[in-house]
Rosetta silent file (secondary structure, phi, psi, omega in degrees, C-alpha in Angstrom):
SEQUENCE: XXXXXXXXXXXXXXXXXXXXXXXXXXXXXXXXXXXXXXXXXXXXXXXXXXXXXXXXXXXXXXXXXXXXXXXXXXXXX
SCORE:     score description
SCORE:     0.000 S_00000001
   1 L     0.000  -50.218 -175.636   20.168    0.795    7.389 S_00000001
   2 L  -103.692   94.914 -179.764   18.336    3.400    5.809 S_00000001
   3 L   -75.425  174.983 -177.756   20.406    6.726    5.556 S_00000001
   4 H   -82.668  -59.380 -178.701   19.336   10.133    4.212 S_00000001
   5 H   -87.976    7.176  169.960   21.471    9.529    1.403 S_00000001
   6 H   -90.178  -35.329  165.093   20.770    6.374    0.586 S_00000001
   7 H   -70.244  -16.030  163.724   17.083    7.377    0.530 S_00000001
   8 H   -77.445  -18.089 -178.767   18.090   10.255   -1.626 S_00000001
   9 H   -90.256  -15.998  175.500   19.910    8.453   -4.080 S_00000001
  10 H  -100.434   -8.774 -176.826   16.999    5.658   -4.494 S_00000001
  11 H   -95.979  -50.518 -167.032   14.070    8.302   -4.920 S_00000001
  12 H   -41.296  -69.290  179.945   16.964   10.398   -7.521 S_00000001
  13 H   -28.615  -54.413  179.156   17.362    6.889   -9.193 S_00000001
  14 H   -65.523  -47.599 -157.877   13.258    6.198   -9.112 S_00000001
  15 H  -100.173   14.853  171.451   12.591    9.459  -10.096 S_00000001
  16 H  -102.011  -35.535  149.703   15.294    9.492  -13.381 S_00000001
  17 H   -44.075  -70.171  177.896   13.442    6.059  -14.297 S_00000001
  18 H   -39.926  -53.862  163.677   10.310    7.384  -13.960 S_00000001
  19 H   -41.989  -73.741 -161.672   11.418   10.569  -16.601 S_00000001
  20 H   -56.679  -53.647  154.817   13.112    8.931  -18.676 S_00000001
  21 H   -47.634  -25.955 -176.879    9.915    6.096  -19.441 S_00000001
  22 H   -97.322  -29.216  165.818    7.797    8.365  -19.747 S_00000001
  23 H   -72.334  -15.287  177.845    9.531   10.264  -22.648 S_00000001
  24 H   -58.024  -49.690 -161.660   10.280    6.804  -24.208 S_00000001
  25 H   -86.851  -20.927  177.418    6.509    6.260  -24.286 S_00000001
  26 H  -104.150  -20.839  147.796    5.389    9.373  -25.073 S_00000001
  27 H   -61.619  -25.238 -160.315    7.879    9.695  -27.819 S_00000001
  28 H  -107.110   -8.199  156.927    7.750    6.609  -29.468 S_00000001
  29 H   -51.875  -63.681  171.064    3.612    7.381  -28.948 S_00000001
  30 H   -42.829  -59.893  163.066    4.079   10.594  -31.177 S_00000001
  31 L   -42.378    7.550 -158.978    5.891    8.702  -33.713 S_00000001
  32 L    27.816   49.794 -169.785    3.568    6.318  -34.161 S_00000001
  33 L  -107.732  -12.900  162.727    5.444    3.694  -33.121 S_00000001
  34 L  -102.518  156.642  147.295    3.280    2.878  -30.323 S_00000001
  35 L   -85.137   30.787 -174.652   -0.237    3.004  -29.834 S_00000001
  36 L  -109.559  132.142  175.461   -0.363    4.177  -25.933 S_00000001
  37 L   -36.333 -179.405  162.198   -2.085    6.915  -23.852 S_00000001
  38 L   -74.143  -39.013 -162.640   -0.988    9.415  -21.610 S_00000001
  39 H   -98.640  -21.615  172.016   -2.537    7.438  -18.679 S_00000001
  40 H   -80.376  -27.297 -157.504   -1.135    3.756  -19.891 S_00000001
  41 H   -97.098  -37.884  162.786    1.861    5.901  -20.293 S_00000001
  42 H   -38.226  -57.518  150.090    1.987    7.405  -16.807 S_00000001
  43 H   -83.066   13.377  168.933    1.725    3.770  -15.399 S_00000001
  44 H   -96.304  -23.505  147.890    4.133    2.023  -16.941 S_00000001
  45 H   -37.200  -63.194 -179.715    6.420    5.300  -15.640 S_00000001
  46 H   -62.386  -56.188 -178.209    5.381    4.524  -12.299 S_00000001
  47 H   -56.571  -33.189  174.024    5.666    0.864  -12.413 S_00000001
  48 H   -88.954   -5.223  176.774    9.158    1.369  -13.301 S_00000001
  49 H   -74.112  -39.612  154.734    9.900    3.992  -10.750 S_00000001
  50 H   -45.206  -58.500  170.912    8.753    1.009   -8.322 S_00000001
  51 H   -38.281  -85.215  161.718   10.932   -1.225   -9.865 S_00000001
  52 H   -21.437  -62.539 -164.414   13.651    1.056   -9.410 S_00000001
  53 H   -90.618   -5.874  160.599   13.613    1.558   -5.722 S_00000001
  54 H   -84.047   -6.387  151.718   13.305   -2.360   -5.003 S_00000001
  55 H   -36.009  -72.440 -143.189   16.528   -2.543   -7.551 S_00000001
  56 H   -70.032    1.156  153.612   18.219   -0.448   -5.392 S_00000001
  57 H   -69.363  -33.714 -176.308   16.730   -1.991   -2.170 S_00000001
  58 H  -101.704   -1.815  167.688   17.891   -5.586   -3.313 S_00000001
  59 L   -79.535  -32.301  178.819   21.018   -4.080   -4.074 S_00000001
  60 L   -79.244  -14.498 -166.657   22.056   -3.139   -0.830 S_00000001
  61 L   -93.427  -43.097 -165.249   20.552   -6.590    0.810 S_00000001
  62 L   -52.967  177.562  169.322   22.534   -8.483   -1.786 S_00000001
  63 L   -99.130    7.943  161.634   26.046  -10.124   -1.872 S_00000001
  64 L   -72.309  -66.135 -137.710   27.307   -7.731   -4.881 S_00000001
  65 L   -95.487  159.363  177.798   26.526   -4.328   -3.816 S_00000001
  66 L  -119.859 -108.321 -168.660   27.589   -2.714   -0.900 S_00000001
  67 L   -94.874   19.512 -175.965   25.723    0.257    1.004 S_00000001
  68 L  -114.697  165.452 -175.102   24.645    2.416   -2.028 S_00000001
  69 L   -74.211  -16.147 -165.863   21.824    1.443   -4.113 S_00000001
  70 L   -94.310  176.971 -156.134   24.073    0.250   -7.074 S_00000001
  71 L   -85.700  -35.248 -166.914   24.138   -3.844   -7.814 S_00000001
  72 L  -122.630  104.000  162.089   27.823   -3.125   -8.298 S_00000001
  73 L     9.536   55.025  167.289   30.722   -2.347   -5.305 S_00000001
  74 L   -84.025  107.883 -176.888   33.101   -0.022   -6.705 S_00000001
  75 L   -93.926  142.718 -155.583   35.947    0.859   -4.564 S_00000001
  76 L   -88.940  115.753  166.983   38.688    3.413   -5.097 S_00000001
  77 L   -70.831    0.000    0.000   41.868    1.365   -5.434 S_00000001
């Protein structure tokens, strides 16, 4: 069930979430468009990194996706 590259592609996935929130948060902090910490900012990075790998955990259980992490099946026609 759980392959080496399926676990590499859900921590890549987790850990591209995880970037990618935390410059949202720490940018739109600088900017003053938010009012949030480093450490408020850290977990909601984390929370979404979490998120991420039960995405890609319910993707593979689901009746979309097939043995990759993504919700949706693509197949080379």
């Amino acid at each position: 069930m759980f392959s080496t590259v399926l676990l590499k592609d859900s921590a890549e996935r987790a850990v591209s979430t995880f970037c990618q929130t935390l410059i949202a948060l720490v940018g739109t902090d600088g900017a003053g468009m938010l009012d949030v910490g480093l450490v408020d900012s850290l977990m909601a990075s984390l929370a979404a990194a979490v998120l991420s790998v039960v995405k890609s955990y319910a993707a593979i259980k689901g009746p979309i996706g097939g043995a990759n992490p993504s919700v949706v099946n693509i197949e080379d026609e």
